[in-house]
């Protein structure tokens, strides 16, 4: 579902509300990734930039291809809540003129990209998937991520869907309905950055920026078979500050690690509005990834392989794919250990996480009238009621538990450079529900035991696609490092992803779901 503002810098009207349980149209059959075969919409950002430099492709051609792809593919997927064709093409024409003069604006000049609808975007409403946010107001400020992308010449094509205020690990909301997985549109894209993951996987712009407060970049990236990174807290500046406090991170979502490193070189630039942000990194993430790919090995790294955390059950096919990753990392020269000291020995911190998360959710909706509150996602209403009953002592007790967990993981990483786990214990399940039907879980945190602990500890964590189940659904492997070692996560992820690609386990082509009756691209 999209809207197309007629004037680039005027607020857009919100999409027409849908019931979360109803898809935009009947879901097509399950699909598989296909090669790009030179189609601009299916090229990575790195490939587009190289084609621009060679004069083989223009930003206008690439942007038109992406916009046409959105029109063709997004109906069944519902990854976008806003598309602004006129503004995107105007930005692409300006980029094309700069390139004609030999004066590109920056690292992303002419690359189509999307933004999750939790991040302020000048000229477009940020409705956060909620009926309670008024669209008819002035939207005159960019979040730091958006400002940095504009400064570097990115072509912003639109905003991607989120659950209401980003509160859960799947993407549906009262405003725009259900977002679906390109690999099988009967299944969820994950959340809360589910629109961004589906958009990247289906070729609806190669770059997107999501947010991650408990796995919200990594969950949908794993379900949709793309790469996602939650950097160290503060590495990417945020503004306004999240009501979920220092659990919340922004992060890149891409089909390749090289593209994520490129985007990190842009997003990590400073912004004075975030007083908790870290200093800019000393070096280039792109250069670090390029060096790692040139070396092609991981000799000297000590990697702890934890097939589970705290005894959480894992689907056998997921476990098999991630165990194969452990073997591949060992074959690349890493010292991979399992069991004993290599098991972090974590006790599930879900109670502490719920205290912090639910209290934040209650704060988000504190200003709403009873009538507005009644129109919220029912699950969000329940979480907010619980959060409103928590005391300051409850909150501080959760902070104490969080601090202890951070100390524990800091000591763990004195021995191990990286921790390898499944990103999620299960593949994607039915779209439109918070938890897998018939299972034991009541909240989304029940099936995400590998993601939210590392929001509590603020560590960098990435998900790398590592194959599919027999049903054709993607599986992700998670790599976690000590705080501030974002470059290490990217380097190791790049070598791993390239090795998986060379082995034919993964494919960086787009997924062709959503184009009813279309065959493989190329």
mmCIF file with all atom_site columns, N, CA and C in Angstrom, residues 122-182:
data_model
loop_
_atom_site.group_PDB
_atom_site.id
_atom_site.type_symbol
_atom_site.label_atom_id
_atom_site.label_alt_id
_atom_site.label_comp_id
_atom_site.label_asym_id
_atom_site.label_entity_id
_atom_site.label_seq_id
_atom_site.pdbx_PDB_ins_code
_atom_site.Cartn_x
_atom_site.Cartn_y
_atom_site.Cartn_z
_atom_site.occupancy
_atom_site.B_iso_or_equiv
_atom_site.pdbx_formal_charge
_atom_site.auth_seq_id
_atom_site.auth_comp_id
_atom_site.auth_asym_id
_atom_site.auth_atom_id
_atom_site.pdbx_PDB_model_num
ATOM 1   N N  . UNK A 1 122 ? 11.956 14.574  6.673  1.00 0.00 ? 122 UNK A N  1
ATOM 2   C CA . UNK A 1 122 ? 11.442 15.892  6.318  1.00 0.00 ? 122 UNK A CA 1
ATOM 3   C C  . UNK A 1 122 ? 10.541 15.820  5.093  1.00 0.00 ? 122 UNK A C  1
ATOM 4   N N  . UNK A 1 123 ? 9.360  16.413  5.215  1.00 0.00 ? 123 UNK A N  1
ATOM 5   C CA . UNK A 1 123 ? 8.427  16.449  4.098  1.00 0.00 ? 123 UNK A CA 1
ATOM 6   C C  . UNK A 1 123 ? 7.492  15.269  4.021  1.00 0.00 ? 123 UNK A C  1
ATOM 7   N N  . UNK A 1 124 ? 7.747  14.228  4.783  1.00 0.00 ? 124 UNK A N  1
ATOM 8   C CA . UNK A 1 124 ? 6.886  13.048  4.811  1.00 0.00 ? 124 UNK A CA 1
ATOM 9   C C  . UNK A 1 124 ? 6.408  12.812  6.242  1.00 0.00 ? 124 UNK A C  1
ATOM 10  N N  . UNK A 1 125 ? 5.167  12.371  6.423  1.00 0.00 ? 125 UNK A N  1
ATOM 11  C CA . UNK A 1 125 ? 4.716  12.055  7.776  1.00 0.00 ? 125 UNK A CA 1
ATOM 12  C C  . UNK A 1 125 ? 5.402  10.808  8.320  1.00 0.00 ? 125 UNK A C  1
ATOM 13  N N  . UNK A 1 126 ? 5.625  10.799  9.618  1.00 0.00 ? 126 UNK A N  1
ATOM 14  C CA . UNK A 1 126 ? 6.134  9.624   10.314 1.00 0.00 ? 126 UNK A CA 1
ATOM 15  C C  . UNK A 1 126 ? 5.014  9.157   11.238 1.00 0.00 ? 126 UNK A C  1
ATOM 16  N N  . UNK A 1 127 ? 4.220  8.222   10.754 1.00 0.00 ? 127 UNK A N  1
ATOM 17  C CA . UNK A 1 127 ? 2.985  7.833   11.438 1.00 0.00 ? 127 UNK A CA 1
ATOM 18  C C  . UNK A 1 127 ? 3.162  6.657   12.379 1.00 0.00 ? 127 UNK A C  1
ATOM 19  N N  . UNK A 1 128 ? 4.297  5.967   12.291 1.00 0.00 ? 128 UNK A N  1
ATOM 20  C CA . UNK A 1 128 ? 4.652  4.901   13.231 1.00 0.00 ? 128 UNK A CA 1
ATOM 21  C C  . UNK A 1 128 ? 3.613  3.779   13.275 1.00 0.00 ? 128 UNK A C  1
ATOM 22  N N  . UNK A 1 129 ? 2.906  3.595   12.174 1.00 0.00 ? 129 UNK A N  1
ATOM 23  C CA . UNK A 1 129 ? 1.939  2.510   12.106 1.00 0.00 ? 129 UNK A CA 1
ATOM 24  C C  . UNK A 1 129 ? 0.729  2.695   12.997 1.00 0.00 ? 129 UNK A C  1
ATOM 25  N N  . UNK A 1 130 ? 0.431  3.931   13.397 1.00 0.00 ? 130 UNK A N  1
ATOM 26  C CA . UNK A 1 130 ? -0.611 4.165   14.390 1.00 0.00 ? 130 UNK A CA 1
ATOM 27  C C  . UNK A 1 130 ? -1.693 5.105   13.883 1.00 0.00 ? 130 UNK A C  1
ATOM 28  N N  . UNK A 1 131 ? -2.916 4.799   14.226 1.00 0.00 ? 131 UNK A N  1
ATOM 29  C CA . UNK A 1 131 ? -4.033 5.686   13.955 1.00 0.00 ? 131 UNK A CA 1
ATOM 30  C C  . UNK A 1 131 ? -4.028 6.903   14.871 1.00 0.00 ? 131 UNK A C  1
ATOM 31  N N  . UNK A 1 132 ? -3.192 6.886   15.899 1.00 0.00 ? 132 UNK A N  1
ATOM 32  C CA . UNK A 1 132 ? -3.173 7.972   16.876 1.00 0.00 ? 132 UNK A CA 1
ATOM 33  C C  . UNK A 1 132 ? -2.249 9.124   16.487 1.00 0.00 ? 132 UNK A C  1
ATOM 34  N N  . UNK A 1 133 ? -1.478 8.976   15.416 1.00 0.00 ? 133 UNK A N  1
ATOM 35  C CA . UNK A 1 133 ? -0.554 10.032  14.983 1.00 0.00 ? 133 UNK A CA 1
ATOM 36  C C  . UNK A 1 133 ? -1.192 10.797  13.837 1.00 0.00 ? 133 UNK A C  1
ATOM 37  N N  . UNK A 1 134 ? -1.327 12.099  13.979 1.00 0.00 ? 134 UNK A N  1
ATOM 38  C CA . UNK A 1 134 ? -1.952 12.930  12.949 1.00 0.00 ? 134 UNK A CA 1
ATOM 39  C C  . UNK A 1 134 ? -0.956 13.203  11.829 1.00 0.00 ? 134 UNK A C  1
ATOM 40  N N  . UNK A 1 135 ? -1.391 13.000  10.586 1.00 0.00 ? 135 UNK A N  1
ATOM 41  C CA . UNK A 1 135 ? -0.521 13.249  9.445  1.00 0.00 ? 135 UNK A CA 1
ATOM 42  C C  . UNK A 1 135 ? -0.483 14.722  9.061  1.00 0.00 ? 135 UNK A C  1
ATOM 43  N N  . UNK A 1 136 ? -1.557 15.457  9.368  1.00 0.00 ? 136 UNK A N  1
ATOM 44  C CA . UNK A 1 136 ? -1.691 16.829  8.888  1.00 0.00 ? 136 UNK A CA 1
ATOM 45  C C  . UNK A 1 136 ? -1.020 17.814  9.837  1.00 0.00 ? 136 UNK A C  1
ATOM 46  N N  . UNK A 1 137 ? 0.267  17.690  9.933  1.00 0.00 ? 137 UNK A N  1
ATOM 47  C CA . UNK A 1 137 ? 1.106  18.602  10.707 1.00 0.00 ? 137 UNK A CA 1
ATOM 48  C C  . UNK A 1 137 ? 2.374  18.841  9.920  1.00 0.00 ? 137 UNK A C  1
ATOM 49  N N  . UNK A 1 138 ? 3.178  19.766  10.368 1.00 0.00 ? 138 UNK A N  1
ATOM 50  C CA . UNK A 1 138 ? 4.417  20.042  9.649  1.00 0.00 ? 138 UNK A CA 1
ATOM 51  C C  . UNK A 1 138 ? 5.466  18.996  10.016 1.00 0.00 ? 138 UNK A C  1
ATOM 52  N N  . UNK A 1 139 ? 6.038  18.390  9.000  1.00 0.00 ? 139 UNK A N  1
ATOM 53  C CA . UNK A 1 139 ? 7.097  17.404  9.193  1.00 0.00 ? 139 UNK A CA 1
ATOM 54  C C  . UNK A 1 139 ? 8.382  18.015  8.638  1.00 0.00 ? 139 UNK A C  1
ATOM 55  N N  . UNK A 1 140 ? 9.065  18.773  9.489  1.00 0.00 ? 140 UNK A N  1
ATOM 56  C CA . UNK A 1 140 ? 10.151 19.611  8.984  1.00 0.00 ? 140 UNK A CA 1
ATOM 57  C C  . UNK A 1 140 ? 11.539 19.210  9.403  1.00 0.00 ? 140 UNK A C  1
ATOM 58  N N  . UNK A 1 141 ? 11.711 18.003  9.922  1.00 0.00 ? 141 UNK A N  1
ATOM 59  C CA . UNK A 1 141 ? 13.018 17.618  10.443 1.00 0.00 ? 141 UNK A CA 1
ATOM 60  C C  . UNK A 1 141 ? 13.349 16.188  10.057 1.00 0.00 ? 141 UNK A C  1
ATOM 61  N N  . UNK A 1 142 ? 14.622 15.958  9.742  1.00 0.00 ? 142 UNK A N  1
ATOM 62  C CA . UNK A 1 142 ? 15.141 14.616  9.470  1.00 0.00 ? 142 UNK A CA 1
ATOM 63  C C  . UNK A 1 142 ? 15.781 14.038  10.720 1.00 0.00 ? 142 UNK A C  1
ATOM 64  N N  . UNK A 1 143 ? 15.565 12.750  10.956 1.00 0.00 ? 143 UNK A N  1
ATOM 65  C CA . UNK A 1 143 ? 16.370 12.033  11.941 1.00 0.00 ? 143 UNK A CA 1
ATOM 66  C C  . UNK A 1 143 ? 17.826 12.007  11.466 1.00 0.00 ? 143 UNK A C  1
ATOM 67  N N  . UNK A 1 144 ? 18.783 11.796  12.368 1.00 0.00 ? 144 UNK A N  1
ATOM 68  C CA . UNK A 1 144 ? 20.192 11.781  11.941 1.00 0.00 ? 144 UNK A CA 1
ATOM 69  C C  . UNK A 1 144 ? 20.467 10.839  10.778 1.00 0.00 ? 144 UNK A C  1
ATOM 70  N N  . UNK A 1 145 ? 19.907 9.626   10.814 1.00 0.00 ? 145 UNK A N  1
ATOM 71  C CA . UNK A 1 145 ? 20.132 8.667   9.717  1.00 0.00 ? 145 UNK A CA 1
ATOM 72  C C  . UNK A 1 145 ? 19.707 9.259   8.384  1.00 0.00 ? 145 UNK A C  1
ATOM 73  N N  . UNK A 1 146 ? 18.541 9.862   8.378  1.00 0.00 ? 146 UNK A N  1
ATOM 74  C CA . UNK A 1 146 ? 17.996 10.404  7.137  1.00 0.00 ? 146 UNK A CA 1
ATOM 75  C C  . UNK A 1 146 ? 18.822 11.602  6.670  1.00 0.00 ? 146 UNK A C  1
ATOM 76  N N  . UNK A 1 147 ? 19.196 12.454  7.614  1.00 0.00 ? 147 UNK A N  1
ATOM 77  C CA . UNK A 1 147 ? 20.007 13.620  7.258  1.00 0.00 ? 147 UNK A CA 1
ATOM 78  C C  . UNK A 1 147 ? 21.334 13.205  6.636  1.00 0.00 ? 147 UNK A C  1
ATOM 79  N N  . UNK A 1 148 ? 21.991 12.191  7.229  1.00 0.00 ? 148 UNK A N  1
ATOM 80  C CA . UNK A 1 148 ? 23.285 11.753  6.687  1.00 0.00 ? 148 UNK A CA 1
ATOM 81  C C  . UNK A 1 148 ? 23.120 11.148  5.287  1.00 0.00 ? 148 UNK A C  1
ATOM 82  N N  . UNK A 1 149 ? 22.027 10.405  5.070  1.00 0.00 ? 149 UNK A N  1
ATOM 83  C CA . UNK A 1 149 ? 21.808 9.817   3.751  1.00 0.00 ? 149 UNK A CA 1
ATOM 84  C C  . UNK A 1 149 ? 21.552 10.897  2.705  1.00 0.00 ? 149 UNK A C  1
ATOM 85  N N  . UNK A 1 150 ? 20.778 11.900  3.067  1.00 0.00 ? 150 UNK A N  1
ATOM 86  C CA . UNK A 1 150 ? 20.556 13.001  2.114  1.00 0.00 ? 150 UNK A CA 1
ATOM 87  C C  . UNK A 1 150 ? 21.867 13.695  1.787  1.00 0.00 ? 150 UNK A C  1
ATOM 88  N N  . UNK A 1 151 ? 22.679 13.952  2.824  1.00 0.00 ? 151 UNK A N  1
ATOM 89  C CA . UNK A 1 151 ? 23.951 14.648  2.610  1.00 0.00 ? 151 UNK A CA 1
ATOM 90  C C  . UNK A 1 151 ? 24.873 13.879  1.672  1.00 0.00 ? 151 UNK A C  1
ATOM 91  N N  . UNK A 1 152 ? 24.736 12.566  1.650  1.00 0.00 ? 152 UNK A N  1
ATOM 92  C CA . UNK A 1 152 ? 25.585 11.733  0.804  1.00 0.00 ? 152 UNK A CA 1
ATOM 93  C C  . UNK A 1 152 ? 24.912 11.357  -0.511 1.00 0.00 ? 152 UNK A C  1
ATOM 94  N N  . UNK A 1 153 ? 23.768 11.978  -0.823 1.00 0.00 ? 153 UNK A N  1
ATOM 95  C CA . UNK A 1 153 ? 23.174 11.853  -2.148 1.00 0.00 ? 153 UNK A CA 1
ATOM 96  C C  . UNK A 1 153 ? 22.223 10.708  -2.369 1.00 0.00 ? 153 UNK A C  1
ATOM 97  N N  . UNK A 1 154 ? 21.810 10.005  -1.313 1.00 0.00 ? 154 UNK A N  1
ATOM 98  C CA . UNK A 1 154 ? 20.874 8.898   -1.497 1.00 0.00 ? 154 UNK A CA 1
ATOM 99  C C  . UNK A 1 154 ? 19.555 9.395   -2.071 1.00 0.00 ? 154 UNK A C  1
ATOM 100 N N  . UNK A 1 155 ? 18.912 8.558   -2.871 1.00 0.00 ? 155 UNK A N  1
ATOM 101 C CA . UNK A 1 155 ? 17.585 8.837   -3.413 1.00 0.00 ? 155 UNK A CA 1
ATOM 102 C C  . UNK A 1 155 ? 16.567 8.125   -2.528 1.00 0.00 ? 155 UNK A C  1
ATOM 103 N N  . UNK A 1 156 ? 15.791 8.875   -1.769 1.00 0.00 ? 156 UNK A N  1
ATOM 104 C CA . UNK A 1 156 ? 14.824 8.280   -0.848 1.00 0.00 ? 156 UNK A CA 1
ATOM 105 C C  . UNK A 1 156 ? 13.517 8.043   -1.585 1.00 0.00 ? 156 UNK A C  1
ATOM 106 N N  . UNK A 1 157 ? 13.132 6.761   -1.687 1.00 0.00 ? 157 UNK A N  1
ATOM 107 C CA . UNK A 1 157 ? 11.939 6.414   -2.461 1.00 0.00 ? 157 UNK A CA 1
ATOM 108 C C  . UNK A 1 157 ? 10.688 6.324   -1.603 1.00 0.00 ? 157 UNK A C  1
ATOM 109 N N  . UNK A 1 158 ? 10.838 6.110   -0.284 1.00 0.00 ? 158 UNK A N  1
ATOM 110 C CA . UNK A 1 158 ? 9.648  6.001   0.544  1.00 0.00 ? 158 UNK A CA 1
ATOM 111 C C  . UNK A 1 158 ? 9.962  5.478   1.931  1.00 0.00 ? 158 UNK A C  1
ATOM 112 N N  . UNK A 1 159 ? 8.893  5.215   2.665  1.00 0.00 ? 159 UNK A N  1
ATOM 113 C CA . UNK A 1 159 ? 8.998  4.762   4.044  1.00 0.00 ? 159 UNK A CA 1
ATOM 114 C C  . UNK A 1 159 ? 8.403  3.363   4.177  1.00 0.00 ? 159 UNK A C  1
ATOM 115 N N  . UNK A 1 160 ? 9.030  2.557   5.011  1.00 0.00 ? 160 UNK A N  1
ATOM 116 C CA . UNK A 1 160 ? 8.635  1.161   5.151  1.00 0.00 ? 160 UNK A CA 1
ATOM 117 C C  . UNK A 1 160 ? 7.851  0.927   6.446  1.00 0.00 ? 160 UNK A C  1
ATOM 118 N N  . UNK A 1 161 ? 7.088  -0.144  6.438  1.00 0.00 ? 161 UNK A N  1
ATOM 119 C CA . UNK A 1 161 ? 6.128  -0.409  7.493  1.00 0.00 ? 161 UNK A CA 1
ATOM 120 C C  . UNK A 1 161 ? 6.779  -0.889  8.795  1.00 0.00 ? 161 UNK A C  1
ATOM 121 N N  . UNK A 1 162 ? 6.031  -0.710  9.865  1.00 0.00 ? 162 UNK A N  1
ATOM 122 C CA . UNK A 1 162 ? 6.452  -1.104  11.204 1.00 0.00 ? 162 UNK A CA 1
ATOM 123 C C  . UNK A 1 162 ? 5.214  -1.509  11.988 1.00 0.00 ? 162 UNK A C  1
ATOM 124 N N  . UNK A 1 163 ? 5.326  -2.403  12.973 1.00 0.00 ? 163 UNK A N  1
ATOM 125 C CA . UNK A 1 163 ? 4.210  -2.553  13.907 1.00 0.00 ? 163 UNK A CA 1
ATOM 126 C C  . UNK A 1 163 ? 4.039  -1.239  14.678 1.00 0.00 ? 163 UNK A C  1
ATOM 127 N N  . UNK A 1 164 ? 2.898  -1.060  15.274 1.00 0.00 ? 164 UNK A N  1
ATOM 128 C CA . UNK A 1 164 ? 2.583  0.217   15.920 1.00 0.00 ? 164 UNK A CA 1
ATOM 129 C C  . UNK A 1 164 ? 3.657  0.598   16.939 1.00 0.00 ? 164 UNK A C  1
ATOM 130 N N  . UNK A 1 165 ? 4.335  1.722   16.683 1.00 0.00 ? 165 UNK A N  1
ATOM 131 C CA . UNK A 1 165 ? 5.418  2.234   17.520 1.00 0.00 ? 165 UNK A CA 1
ATOM 132 C C  . UNK A 1 165 ? 6.565  1.230   17.663 1.00 0.00 ? 165 UNK A C  1
ATOM 133 N N  . UNK A 1 166 ? 6.646  0.254   16.739 1.00 0.00 ? 166 UNK A N  1
ATOM 134 C CA . UNK A 1 166 ? 7.750  -0.704  16.749 1.00 0.00 ? 166 UNK A CA 1
ATOM 135 C C  . UNK A 1 166 ? 7.754  -1.643  17.927 1.00 0.00 ? 166 UNK A C  1
ATOM 136 N N  . UNK A 1 167 ? 6.554  -2.003  18.439 1.00 0.00 ? 167 UNK A N  1
ATOM 137 C CA . UNK A 1 167 ? 6.511  -2.654  19.743 1.00 0.00 ? 167 UNK A CA 1
ATOM 138 C C  . UNK A 1 167 ? 6.759  -4.159  19.714 1.00 0.00 ? 167 UNK A C  1
ATOM 139 N N  . UNK A 1 168 ? 6.702  -4.827  18.549 1.00 0.00 ? 168 UNK A N  1
ATOM 140 C CA . UNK A 1 168 ? 6.787  -6.290  18.555 1.00 0.00 ? 168 UNK A CA 1
ATOM 141 C C  . UNK A 1 168 ? 7.636  -6.819  17.404 1.00 0.00 ? 168 UNK A C  1
ATOM 142 N N  . UNK A 1 169 ? 7.849  -8.135  17.401 1.00 0.00 ? 169 UNK A N  1
ATOM 143 C CA . UNK A 1 169 ? 8.767  -8.772  16.467 1.00 0.00 ? 169 UNK A CA 1
ATOM 144 C C  . UNK A 1 169 ? 8.164  -9.225  15.164 1.00 0.00 ? 169 UNK A C  1
ATOM 145 N N  . UNK A 1 170 ? 6.945  -8.805  14.859 1.00 0.00 ? 170 UNK A N  1
ATOM 146 C CA . UNK A 1 170 ? 6.323  -9.017  13.553 1.00 0.00 ? 170 UNK A CA 1
ATOM 147 C C  . UNK A 1 170 ? 5.759  -7.678  13.101 1.00 0.00 ? 170 UNK A C  1
ATOM 148 N N  . UNK A 1 171 ? 5.407  -7.586  11.808 1.00 0.00 ? 171 UNK A N  1
ATOM 149 C CA . UNK A 1 171 ? 4.984  -6.300  11.278 1.00 0.00 ? 171 UNK A CA 1
ATOM 150 C C  . UNK A 1 171 ? 3.558  -6.354  10.776 1.00 0.00 ? 171 UNK A C  1
ATOM 151 N N  . UNK A 1 172 ? 2.666  -5.879  11.609 1.00 0.00 ? 172 UNK A N  1
ATOM 152 C CA . UNK A 1 172 ? 1.297  -5.557  11.224 1.00 0.00 ? 172 UNK A CA 1
ATOM 153 C C  . UNK A 1 172 ? 0.850  -4.444  12.150 1.00 0.00 ? 172 UNK A C  1
ATOM 154 N N  . UNK A 1 173 ? -0.075 -3.614  11.690 1.00 0.00 ? 173 UNK A N  1
ATOM 155 C CA . UNK A 1 173 ? -0.523 -2.507  12.523 1.00 0.00 ? 173 UNK A CA 1
ATOM 156 C C  . UNK A 1 173 ? -1.921 -2.071  12.113 1.00 0.00 ? 173 UNK A C  1
ATOM 157 N N  . UNK A 1 174 ? -2.606 -1.296  12.951 1.00 0.00 ? 174 UNK A N  1
ATOM 158 C CA . UNK A 1 174 ? -3.975 -0.882  12.635 1.00 0.00 ? 174 UNK A CA 1
ATOM 159 C C  . UNK A 1 174 ? -4.074 0.064   11.444 1.00 0.00 ? 174 UNK A C  1
ATOM 160 N N  . UNK A 1 175 ? -2.960 0.672   11.054 1.00 0.00 ? 175 UNK A N  1
ATOM 161 C CA . UNK A 1 175 ? -2.994 1.680   9.995  1.00 0.00 ? 175 UNK A CA 1
ATOM 162 C C  . UNK A 1 175 ? -2.850 1.077   8.608  1.00 0.00 ? 175 UNK A C  1
ATOM 163 N N  . UNK A 1 176 ? -1.904 0.184   8.421  1.00 0.00 ? 176 UNK A N  1
ATOM 164 C CA . UNK A 1 176 ? -1.604 -0.324  7.076  1.00 0.00 ? 176 UNK A CA 1
ATOM 165 C C  . UNK A 1 176 ? -1.760 -1.825  6.926  1.00 0.00 ? 176 UNK A C  1
ATOM 166 N N  . UNK A 1 177 ? -2.069 -2.540  7.984  1.00 0.00 ? 177 UNK A N  1
ATOM 167 C CA . UNK A 1 177 ? -2.302 -3.972  7.859  1.00 0.00 ? 177 UNK A CA 1
ATOM 168 C C  . UNK A 1 177 ? -1.044 -4.796  7.992  1.00 0.00 ? 177 UNK A C  1
ATOM 169 N N  . UNK A 1 178 ? -1.026 -5.946  7.307  1.00 0.00 ? 178 UNK A N  1
ATOM 170 C CA . UNK A 1 178 ? 0.007  -6.974  7.487  1.00 0.00 ? 178 UNK A CA 1
ATOM 171 C C  . UNK A 1 178 ? 1.090  -6.838  6.418  1.00 0.00 ? 178 UNK A C  1
ATOM 172 N N  . UNK A 1 179 ? 2.353  -6.885  6.843  1.00 0.00 ? 179 UNK A N  1
ATOM 173 C CA . UNK A 1 179 ? 3.481  -6.967  5.915  1.00 0.00 ? 179 UNK A CA 1
ATOM 174 C C  . UNK A 1 179 ? 3.937  -8.414  5.832  1.00 0.00 ? 179 UNK A C  1
ATOM 175 N N  . UNK A 1 180 ? 4.210  -8.879  4.594  1.00 0.00 ? 180 UNK A N  1
ATOM 176 C CA . UNK A 1 180 ? 4.455  -10.299 4.348  1.00 0.00 ? 180 UNK A CA 1
ATOM 177 C C  . UNK A 1 180 ? 5.870  -10.568 3.851  1.00 0.00 ? 180 UNK A C  1
ATOM 178 N N  . UNK A 1 181 ? 6.228  -11.825 3.900  1.00 0.00 ? 181 UNK A N  1
ATOM 179 C CA . UNK A 1 181 ? 7.584  -12.273 3.591  1.00 0.00 ? 181 UNK A CA 1
ATOM 180 C C  . UNK A 1 181 ? 7.697  -12.591 2.098  1.00 0.00 ? 181 UNK A C  1
ATOM 181 N N  . UNK A 1 182 ? 8.658  -12.007 1.377  1.00 0.00 ? 182 UNK A N  1
ATOM 182 C CA . UNK A 1 182 ? 8.785  -12.305 -0.053 1.00 0.00 ? 182 UNK A CA 1
ATOM 183 C C  . UNK A 1 182 ? 9.034  -13.774 -0.374 1.00 0.00 ? 182 UNK A C  1
#
